[in-house]
PDB file of C-alpha atoms in Angstrom:
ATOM      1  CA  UNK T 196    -198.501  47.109 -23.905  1.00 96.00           C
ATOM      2  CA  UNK T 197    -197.528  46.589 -20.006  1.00 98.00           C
ATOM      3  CA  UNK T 198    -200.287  45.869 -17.381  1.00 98.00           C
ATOM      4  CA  UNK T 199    -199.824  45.727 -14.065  1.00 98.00           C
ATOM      5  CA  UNK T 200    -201.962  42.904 -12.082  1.00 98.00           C
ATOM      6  CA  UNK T 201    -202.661  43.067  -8.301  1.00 96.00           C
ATOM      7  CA  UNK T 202    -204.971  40.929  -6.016  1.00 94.00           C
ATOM      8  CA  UNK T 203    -207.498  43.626  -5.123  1.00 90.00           C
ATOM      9  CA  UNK T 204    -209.279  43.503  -1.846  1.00 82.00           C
ATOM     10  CA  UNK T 205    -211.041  46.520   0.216  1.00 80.00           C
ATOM     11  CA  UNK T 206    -208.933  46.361   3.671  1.00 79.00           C
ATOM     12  CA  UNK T 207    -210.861  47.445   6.415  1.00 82.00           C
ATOM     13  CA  UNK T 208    -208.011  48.430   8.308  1.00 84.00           C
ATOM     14  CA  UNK T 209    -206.872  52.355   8.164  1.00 88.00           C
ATOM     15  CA  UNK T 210    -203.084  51.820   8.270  1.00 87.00           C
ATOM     16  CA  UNK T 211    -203.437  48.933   5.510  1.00 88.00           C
ATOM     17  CA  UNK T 212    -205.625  51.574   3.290  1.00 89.00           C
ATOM     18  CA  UNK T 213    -202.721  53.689   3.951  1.00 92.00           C
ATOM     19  CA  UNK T 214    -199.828  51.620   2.830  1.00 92.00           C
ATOM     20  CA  UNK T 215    -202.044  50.263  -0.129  1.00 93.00           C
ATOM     21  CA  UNK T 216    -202.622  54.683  -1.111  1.00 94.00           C
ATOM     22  CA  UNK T 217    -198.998  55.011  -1.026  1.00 96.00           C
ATOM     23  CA  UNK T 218    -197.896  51.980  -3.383  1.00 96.00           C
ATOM     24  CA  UNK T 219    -201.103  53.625  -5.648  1.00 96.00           C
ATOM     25  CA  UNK T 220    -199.097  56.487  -5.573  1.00 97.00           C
ATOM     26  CA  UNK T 221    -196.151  55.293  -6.999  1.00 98.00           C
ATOM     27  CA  UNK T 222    -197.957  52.691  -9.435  1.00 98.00           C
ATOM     28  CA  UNK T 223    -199.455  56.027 -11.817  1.00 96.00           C
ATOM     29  CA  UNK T 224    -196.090  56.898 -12.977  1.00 91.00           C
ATOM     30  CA  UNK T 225    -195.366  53.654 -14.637  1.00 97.00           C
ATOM     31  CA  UNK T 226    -197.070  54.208 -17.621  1.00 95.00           C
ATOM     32  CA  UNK T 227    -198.775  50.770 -17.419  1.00 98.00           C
ATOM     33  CA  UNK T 228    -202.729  49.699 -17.646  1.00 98.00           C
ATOM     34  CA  UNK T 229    -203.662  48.581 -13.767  1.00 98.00           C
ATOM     35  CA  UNK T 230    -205.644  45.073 -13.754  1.00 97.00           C
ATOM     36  CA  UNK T 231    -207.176  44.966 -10.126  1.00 97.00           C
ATOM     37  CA  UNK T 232    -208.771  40.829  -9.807  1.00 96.00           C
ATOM     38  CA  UNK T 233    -210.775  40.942  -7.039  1.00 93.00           C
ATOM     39  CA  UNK T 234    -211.694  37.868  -5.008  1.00 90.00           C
ATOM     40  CA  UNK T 235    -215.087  37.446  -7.287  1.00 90.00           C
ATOM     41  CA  UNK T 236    -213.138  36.618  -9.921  1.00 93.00           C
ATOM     42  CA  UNK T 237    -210.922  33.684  -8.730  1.00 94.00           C
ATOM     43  CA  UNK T 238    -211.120  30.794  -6.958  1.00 96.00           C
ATOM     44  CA  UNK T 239    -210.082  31.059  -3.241  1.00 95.00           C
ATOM     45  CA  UNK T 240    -208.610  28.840  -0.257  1.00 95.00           C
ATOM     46  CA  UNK T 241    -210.266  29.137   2.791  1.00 93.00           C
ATOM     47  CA  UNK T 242    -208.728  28.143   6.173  1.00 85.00           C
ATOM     48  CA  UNK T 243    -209.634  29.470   9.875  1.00 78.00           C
ATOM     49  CA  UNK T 244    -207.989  32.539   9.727  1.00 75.00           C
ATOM     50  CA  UNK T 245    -208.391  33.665   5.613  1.00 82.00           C
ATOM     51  CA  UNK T 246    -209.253  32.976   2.203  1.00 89.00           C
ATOM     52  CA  UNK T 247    -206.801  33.263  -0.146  1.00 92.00           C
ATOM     53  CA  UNK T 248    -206.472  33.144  -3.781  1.00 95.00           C
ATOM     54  CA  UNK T 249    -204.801  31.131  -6.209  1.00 97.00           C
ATOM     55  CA  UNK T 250    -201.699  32.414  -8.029  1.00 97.00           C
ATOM     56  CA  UNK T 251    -202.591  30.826 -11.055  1.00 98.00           C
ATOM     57  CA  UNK T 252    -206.150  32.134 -11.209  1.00 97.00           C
ATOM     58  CA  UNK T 253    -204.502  35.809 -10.771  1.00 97.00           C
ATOM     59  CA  UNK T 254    -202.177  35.875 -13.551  1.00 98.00           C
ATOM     60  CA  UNK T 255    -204.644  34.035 -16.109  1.00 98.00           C
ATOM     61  CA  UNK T 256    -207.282  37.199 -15.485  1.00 97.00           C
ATOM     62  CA  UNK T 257    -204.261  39.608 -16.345  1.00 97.00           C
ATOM     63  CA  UNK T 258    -203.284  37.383 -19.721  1.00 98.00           C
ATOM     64  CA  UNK T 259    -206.578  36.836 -20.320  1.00 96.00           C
ATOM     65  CA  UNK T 260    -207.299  38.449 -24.241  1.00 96.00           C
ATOM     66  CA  UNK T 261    -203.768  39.927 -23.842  1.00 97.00           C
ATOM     67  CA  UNK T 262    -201.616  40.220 -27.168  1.00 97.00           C
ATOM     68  CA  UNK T 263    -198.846  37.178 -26.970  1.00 97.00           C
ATOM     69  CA  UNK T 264    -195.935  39.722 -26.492  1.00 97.00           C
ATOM     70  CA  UNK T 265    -197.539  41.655 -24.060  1.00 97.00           C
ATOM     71  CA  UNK T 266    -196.076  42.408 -20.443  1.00 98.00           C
ATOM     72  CA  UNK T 267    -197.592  41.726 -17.513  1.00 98.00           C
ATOM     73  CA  UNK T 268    -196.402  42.546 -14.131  1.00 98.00           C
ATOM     74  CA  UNK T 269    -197.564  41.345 -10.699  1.00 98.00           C
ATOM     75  CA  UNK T 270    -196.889  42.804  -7.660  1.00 97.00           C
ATOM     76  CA  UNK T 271    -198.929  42.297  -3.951  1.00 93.00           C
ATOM     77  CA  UNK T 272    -201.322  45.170  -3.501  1.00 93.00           C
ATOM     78  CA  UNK T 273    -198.648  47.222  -0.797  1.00 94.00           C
ATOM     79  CA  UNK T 274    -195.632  47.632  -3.155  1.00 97.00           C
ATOM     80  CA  UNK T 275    -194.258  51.213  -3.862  1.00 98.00           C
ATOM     81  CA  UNK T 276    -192.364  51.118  -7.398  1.00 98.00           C
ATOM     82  CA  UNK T 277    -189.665  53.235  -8.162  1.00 97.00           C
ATOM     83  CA  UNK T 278    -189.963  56.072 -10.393  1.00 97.00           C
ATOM     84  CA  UNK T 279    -187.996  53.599 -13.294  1.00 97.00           C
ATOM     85  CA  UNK T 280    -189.034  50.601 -12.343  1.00 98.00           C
ATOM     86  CA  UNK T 281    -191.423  49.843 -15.454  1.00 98.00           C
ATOM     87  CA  UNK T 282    -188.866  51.212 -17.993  1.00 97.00           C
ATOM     88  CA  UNK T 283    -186.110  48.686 -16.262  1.00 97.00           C
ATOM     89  CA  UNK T 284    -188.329  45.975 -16.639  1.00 98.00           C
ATOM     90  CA  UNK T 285    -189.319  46.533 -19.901  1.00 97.00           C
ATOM     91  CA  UNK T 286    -185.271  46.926 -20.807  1.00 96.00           C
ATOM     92  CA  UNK T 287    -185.072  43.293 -19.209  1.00 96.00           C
ATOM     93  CA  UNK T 288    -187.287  41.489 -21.074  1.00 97.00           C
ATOM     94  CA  UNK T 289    -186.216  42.315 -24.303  1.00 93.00           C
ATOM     95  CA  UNK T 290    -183.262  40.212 -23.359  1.00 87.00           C
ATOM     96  CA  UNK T 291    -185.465  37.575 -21.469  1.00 91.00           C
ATOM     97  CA  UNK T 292    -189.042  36.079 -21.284  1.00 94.00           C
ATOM     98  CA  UNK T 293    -189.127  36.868 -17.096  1.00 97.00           C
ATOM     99  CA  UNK T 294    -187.967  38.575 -14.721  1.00 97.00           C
ATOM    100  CA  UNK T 295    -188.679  39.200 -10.745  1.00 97.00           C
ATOM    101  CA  UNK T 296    -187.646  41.436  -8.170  1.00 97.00           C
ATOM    102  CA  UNK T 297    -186.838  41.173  -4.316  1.00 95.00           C
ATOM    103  CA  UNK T 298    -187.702  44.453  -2.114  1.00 95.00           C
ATOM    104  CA  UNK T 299    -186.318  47.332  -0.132  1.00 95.00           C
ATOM    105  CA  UNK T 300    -188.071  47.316   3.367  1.00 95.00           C
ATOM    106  CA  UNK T 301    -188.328  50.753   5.424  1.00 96.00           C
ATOM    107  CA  UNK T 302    -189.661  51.049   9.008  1.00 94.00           C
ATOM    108  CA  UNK T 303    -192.208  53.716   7.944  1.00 93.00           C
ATOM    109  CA  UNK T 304    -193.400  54.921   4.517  1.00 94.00           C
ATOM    110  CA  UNK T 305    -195.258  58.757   4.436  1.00 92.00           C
ATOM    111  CA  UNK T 306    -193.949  59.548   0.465  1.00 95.00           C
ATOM    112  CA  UNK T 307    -193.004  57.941  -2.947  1.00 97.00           C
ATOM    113  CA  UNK T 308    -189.401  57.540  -2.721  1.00 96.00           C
ATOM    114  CA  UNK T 309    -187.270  58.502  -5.424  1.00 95.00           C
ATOM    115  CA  UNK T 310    -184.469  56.338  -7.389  1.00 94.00           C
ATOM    116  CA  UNK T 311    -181.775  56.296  -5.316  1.00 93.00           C
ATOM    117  CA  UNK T 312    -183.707  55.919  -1.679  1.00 96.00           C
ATOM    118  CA  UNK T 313    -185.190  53.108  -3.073  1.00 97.00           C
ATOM    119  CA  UNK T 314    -181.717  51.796  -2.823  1.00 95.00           C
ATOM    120  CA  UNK T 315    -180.841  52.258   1.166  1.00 95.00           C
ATOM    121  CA  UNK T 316    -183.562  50.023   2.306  1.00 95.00           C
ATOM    122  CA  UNK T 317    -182.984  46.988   3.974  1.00 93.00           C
ATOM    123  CA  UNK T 318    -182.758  43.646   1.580  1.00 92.00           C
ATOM    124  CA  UNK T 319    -185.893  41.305   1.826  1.00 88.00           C
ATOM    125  CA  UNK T 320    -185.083  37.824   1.210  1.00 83.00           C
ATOM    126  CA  UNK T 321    -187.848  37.045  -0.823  1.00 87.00           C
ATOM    127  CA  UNK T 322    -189.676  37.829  -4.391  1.00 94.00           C
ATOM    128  CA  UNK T 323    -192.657  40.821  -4.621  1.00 95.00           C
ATOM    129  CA  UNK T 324    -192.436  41.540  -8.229  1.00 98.00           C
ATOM    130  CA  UNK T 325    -192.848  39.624 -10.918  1.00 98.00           C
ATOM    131  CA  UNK T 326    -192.967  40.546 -14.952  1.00 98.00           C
ATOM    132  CA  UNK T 327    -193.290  38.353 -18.164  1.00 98.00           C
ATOM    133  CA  UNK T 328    -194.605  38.242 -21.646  1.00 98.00           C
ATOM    134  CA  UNK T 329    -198.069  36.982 -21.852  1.00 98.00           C
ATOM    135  CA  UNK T 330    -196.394  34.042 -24.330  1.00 97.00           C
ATOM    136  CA  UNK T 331    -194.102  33.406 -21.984  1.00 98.00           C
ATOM    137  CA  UNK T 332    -196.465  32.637 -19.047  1.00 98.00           C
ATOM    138  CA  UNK T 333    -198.876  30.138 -21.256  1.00 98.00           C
ATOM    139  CA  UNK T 334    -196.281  28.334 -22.453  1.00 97.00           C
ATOM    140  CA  UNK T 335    -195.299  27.709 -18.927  1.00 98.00           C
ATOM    141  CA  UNK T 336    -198.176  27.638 -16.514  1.00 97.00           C
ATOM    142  CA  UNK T 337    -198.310  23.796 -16.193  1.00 97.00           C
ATOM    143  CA  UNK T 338    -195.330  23.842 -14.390  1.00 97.00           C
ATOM    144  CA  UNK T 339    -196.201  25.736 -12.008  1.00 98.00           C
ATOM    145  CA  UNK T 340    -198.156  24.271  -9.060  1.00 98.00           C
ATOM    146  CA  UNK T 341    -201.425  25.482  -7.990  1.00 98.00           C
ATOM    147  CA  UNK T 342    -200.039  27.804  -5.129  1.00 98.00           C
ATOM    148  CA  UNK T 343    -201.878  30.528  -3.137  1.00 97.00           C
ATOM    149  CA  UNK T 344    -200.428  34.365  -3.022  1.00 94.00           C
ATOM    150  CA  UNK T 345    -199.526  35.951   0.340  1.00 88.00           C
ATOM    151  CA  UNK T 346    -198.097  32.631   1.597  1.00 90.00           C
ATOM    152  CA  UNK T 347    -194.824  31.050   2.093  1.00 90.00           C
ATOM    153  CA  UNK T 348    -192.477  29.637  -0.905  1.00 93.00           C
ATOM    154  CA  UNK T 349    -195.142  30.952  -3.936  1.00 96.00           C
ATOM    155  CA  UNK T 350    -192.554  33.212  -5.002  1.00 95.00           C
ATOM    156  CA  UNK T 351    -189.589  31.245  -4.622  1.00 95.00           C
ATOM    157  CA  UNK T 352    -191.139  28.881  -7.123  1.00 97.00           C
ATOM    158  CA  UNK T 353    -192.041  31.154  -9.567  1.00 97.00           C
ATOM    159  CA  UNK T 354    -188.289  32.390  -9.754  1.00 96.00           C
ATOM    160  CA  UNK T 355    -187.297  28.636 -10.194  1.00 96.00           C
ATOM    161  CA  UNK T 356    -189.361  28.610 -12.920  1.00 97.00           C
ATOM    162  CA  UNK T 357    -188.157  31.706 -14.422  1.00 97.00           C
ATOM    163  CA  UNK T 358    -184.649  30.879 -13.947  1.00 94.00           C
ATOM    164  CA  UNK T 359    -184.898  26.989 -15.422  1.00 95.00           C
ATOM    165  CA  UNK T 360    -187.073  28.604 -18.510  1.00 96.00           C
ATOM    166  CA  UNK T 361    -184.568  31.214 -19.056  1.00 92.00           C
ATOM    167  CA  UNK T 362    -181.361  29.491 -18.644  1.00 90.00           C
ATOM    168  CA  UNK T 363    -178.898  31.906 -19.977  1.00 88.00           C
ATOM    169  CA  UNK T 364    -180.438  35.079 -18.445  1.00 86.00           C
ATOM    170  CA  UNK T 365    -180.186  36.541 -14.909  1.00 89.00           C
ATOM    171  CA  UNK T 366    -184.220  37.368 -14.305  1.00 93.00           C
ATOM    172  CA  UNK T 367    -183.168  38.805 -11.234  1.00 93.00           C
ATOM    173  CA  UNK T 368    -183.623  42.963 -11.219  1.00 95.00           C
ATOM    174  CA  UNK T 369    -182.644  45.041  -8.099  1.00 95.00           C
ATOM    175  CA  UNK T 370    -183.666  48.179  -6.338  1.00 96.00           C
ATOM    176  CA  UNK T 371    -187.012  48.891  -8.546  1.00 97.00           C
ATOM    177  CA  UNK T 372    -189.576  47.995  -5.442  1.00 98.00           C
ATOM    178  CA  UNK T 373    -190.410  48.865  -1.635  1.00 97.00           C
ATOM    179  CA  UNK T 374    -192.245  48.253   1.333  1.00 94.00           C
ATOM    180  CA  UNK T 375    -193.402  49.482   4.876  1.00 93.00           C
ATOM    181  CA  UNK T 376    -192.544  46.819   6.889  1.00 90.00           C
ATOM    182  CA  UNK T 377    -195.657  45.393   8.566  1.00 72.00           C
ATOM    183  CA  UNK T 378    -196.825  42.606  11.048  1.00 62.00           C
ATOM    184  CA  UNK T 379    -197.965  39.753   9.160  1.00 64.00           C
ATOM    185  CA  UNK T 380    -199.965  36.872  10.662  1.00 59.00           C
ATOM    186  CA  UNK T 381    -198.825  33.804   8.458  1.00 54.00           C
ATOM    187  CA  UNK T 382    -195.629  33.993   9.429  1.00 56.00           C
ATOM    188  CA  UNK T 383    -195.699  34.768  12.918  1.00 58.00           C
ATOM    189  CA  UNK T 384    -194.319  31.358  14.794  1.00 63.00           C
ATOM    190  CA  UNK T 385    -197.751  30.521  16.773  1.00 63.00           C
ATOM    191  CA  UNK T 386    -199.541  30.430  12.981  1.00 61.00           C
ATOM    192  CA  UNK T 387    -196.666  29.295  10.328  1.00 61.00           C
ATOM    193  CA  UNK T 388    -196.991  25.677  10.935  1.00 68.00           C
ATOM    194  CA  UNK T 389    -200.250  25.461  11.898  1.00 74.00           C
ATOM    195  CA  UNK T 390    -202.413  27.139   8.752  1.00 87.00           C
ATOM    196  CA  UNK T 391    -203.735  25.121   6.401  1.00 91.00           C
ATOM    197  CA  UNK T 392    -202.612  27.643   3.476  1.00 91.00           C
ATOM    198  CA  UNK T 393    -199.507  27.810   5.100  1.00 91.00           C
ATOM    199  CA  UNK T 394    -199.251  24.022   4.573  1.00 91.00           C
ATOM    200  CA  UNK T 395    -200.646  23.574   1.042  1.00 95.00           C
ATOM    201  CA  UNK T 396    -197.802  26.020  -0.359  1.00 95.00           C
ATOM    202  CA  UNK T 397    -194.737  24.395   1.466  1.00 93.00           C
ATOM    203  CA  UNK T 398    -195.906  20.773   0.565  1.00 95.00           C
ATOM    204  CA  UNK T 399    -196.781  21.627  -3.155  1.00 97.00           C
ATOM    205  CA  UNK T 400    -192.839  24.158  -2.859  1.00 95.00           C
ATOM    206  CA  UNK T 401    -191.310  21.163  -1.558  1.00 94.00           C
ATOM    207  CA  UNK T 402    -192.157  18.660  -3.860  1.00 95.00           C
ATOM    208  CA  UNK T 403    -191.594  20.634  -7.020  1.00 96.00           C
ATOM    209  CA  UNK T 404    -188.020  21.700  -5.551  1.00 95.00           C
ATOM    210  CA  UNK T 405    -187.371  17.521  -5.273  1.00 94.00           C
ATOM    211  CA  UNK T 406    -188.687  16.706  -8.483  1.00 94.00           C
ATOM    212  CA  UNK T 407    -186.951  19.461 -10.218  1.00 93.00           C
ATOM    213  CA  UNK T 408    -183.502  18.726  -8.920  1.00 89.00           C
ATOM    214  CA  UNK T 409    -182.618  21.810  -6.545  1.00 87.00           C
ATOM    215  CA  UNK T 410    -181.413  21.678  -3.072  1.00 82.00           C
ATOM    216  CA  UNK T 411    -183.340  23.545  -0.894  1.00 78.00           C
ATOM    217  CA  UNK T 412    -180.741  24.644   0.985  1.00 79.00           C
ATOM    218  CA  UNK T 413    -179.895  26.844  -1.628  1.00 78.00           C
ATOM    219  CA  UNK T 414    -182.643  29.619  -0.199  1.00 77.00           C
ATOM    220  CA  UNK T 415    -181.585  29.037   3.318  1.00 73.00           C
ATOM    221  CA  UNK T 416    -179.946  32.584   3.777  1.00 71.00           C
ATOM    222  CA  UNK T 417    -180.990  36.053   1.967  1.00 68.00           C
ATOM    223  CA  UNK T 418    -178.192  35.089  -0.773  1.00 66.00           C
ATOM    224  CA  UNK T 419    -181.131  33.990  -3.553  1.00 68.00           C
ATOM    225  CA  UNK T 420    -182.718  37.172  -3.808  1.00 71.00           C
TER     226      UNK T 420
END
């Protein structure tokens, strides 16, 4: 079986219930069982502009009573899939124990896009889906730190991880995911520095980079993805 697992949250704002319809959209052709965790569910960080939830706490919800070699994949709640995108990960990890996937970012969004639109979007630097075999995450999870989703440098450990736990496989897929590019408020300059779940991701990113041997300036340029 495949599930899909998203952090689910009731937006109060109509162009975010928009973007989140669209991705909807695109997520029923997969073929895959959706697990929505909402906030009840998980433990969250709170700071003075949002409470967040813990990676961690997500993706043991969506393994949670799951057969060993089930899939899961994880995605934030505004990604569009492509039409393919659950058969090409599937393909992958029959080869491979993970795999993740950077985005194609458009100015504005109003349909699913088919295969090869997905494709003319501009590159994100960055990680938005993520897939693995339920065996493969629990033999793994204590390596991972205890990050929070929707801030900076979650994803670029969790495609460390992948790629040092799957050392002769390239977990990186391309063109199966998309986006409406939107303002968001962690990462505007007069907030980056300054939240506190900003902060406990980059310290917790940094210190797992040192102590695993990579050089962070590696992911200095949209190269990594």
């Amino acid at each position: 079986m495949i599930y899909h697992a998203y952090s689910a949250y009731n937006p109060n704002n109509a162009d975010t219930i928009r973007r989140f319809g669209l991705a909807r959209k695109t997520w029923e052709l997969q073929g895959w069982v959706e697990i929505p965790v909402p906030d009840s569910l998980v433990r969250l960080f709170v700071d003075d502009k949002s409470s967040v939830p813990y990676i961690k706490d997500i993706l043991d919800w969506a393994c949670f009573g799951k057969n060993p070699r089930d899939i899961i994949v994880f995605t934030n709640s505004d990604i569009c899939c492509s039409p393919v995108c659950s058969l090409r990960v599937v393909a992958s990890l029959m080869f491979s124990g993970a795999a993740c996937c950077s985005r194609r970012e458009f100015d504005v969004l109003h349909e699913p896009l088919g295969i090869s639109e997905v494709a003319a979007g501009r590159h994100y630097a960055g990680l938005d889906l993520f897939a693995f075999r339920v065996e493969w995450w629990e033999r793994h999870r204590s390596k991972y730190p205890d990050m929070l989703i929707g801030r900076e440098m979650w994803d670029l450990i969790m495609f460390c991880l992948m790629e040092t736990t799957n050392p002769e496989d390239n977990v990186r897929l391309r063109d199966l995911i998309y986006h409406e590019f939107h303002y968001q408020f962690w990462s505007d300059p007069r907030h980056k520095n300054s939240l506190k779940s900003q902060t406990h991701n980059l310290d917790l990113g940094k210190q797992w980079l040192a102590s695993n041997g990579y050089d962070i300036t590696r992911f200095c340029t949209n190269d990594w993805t």
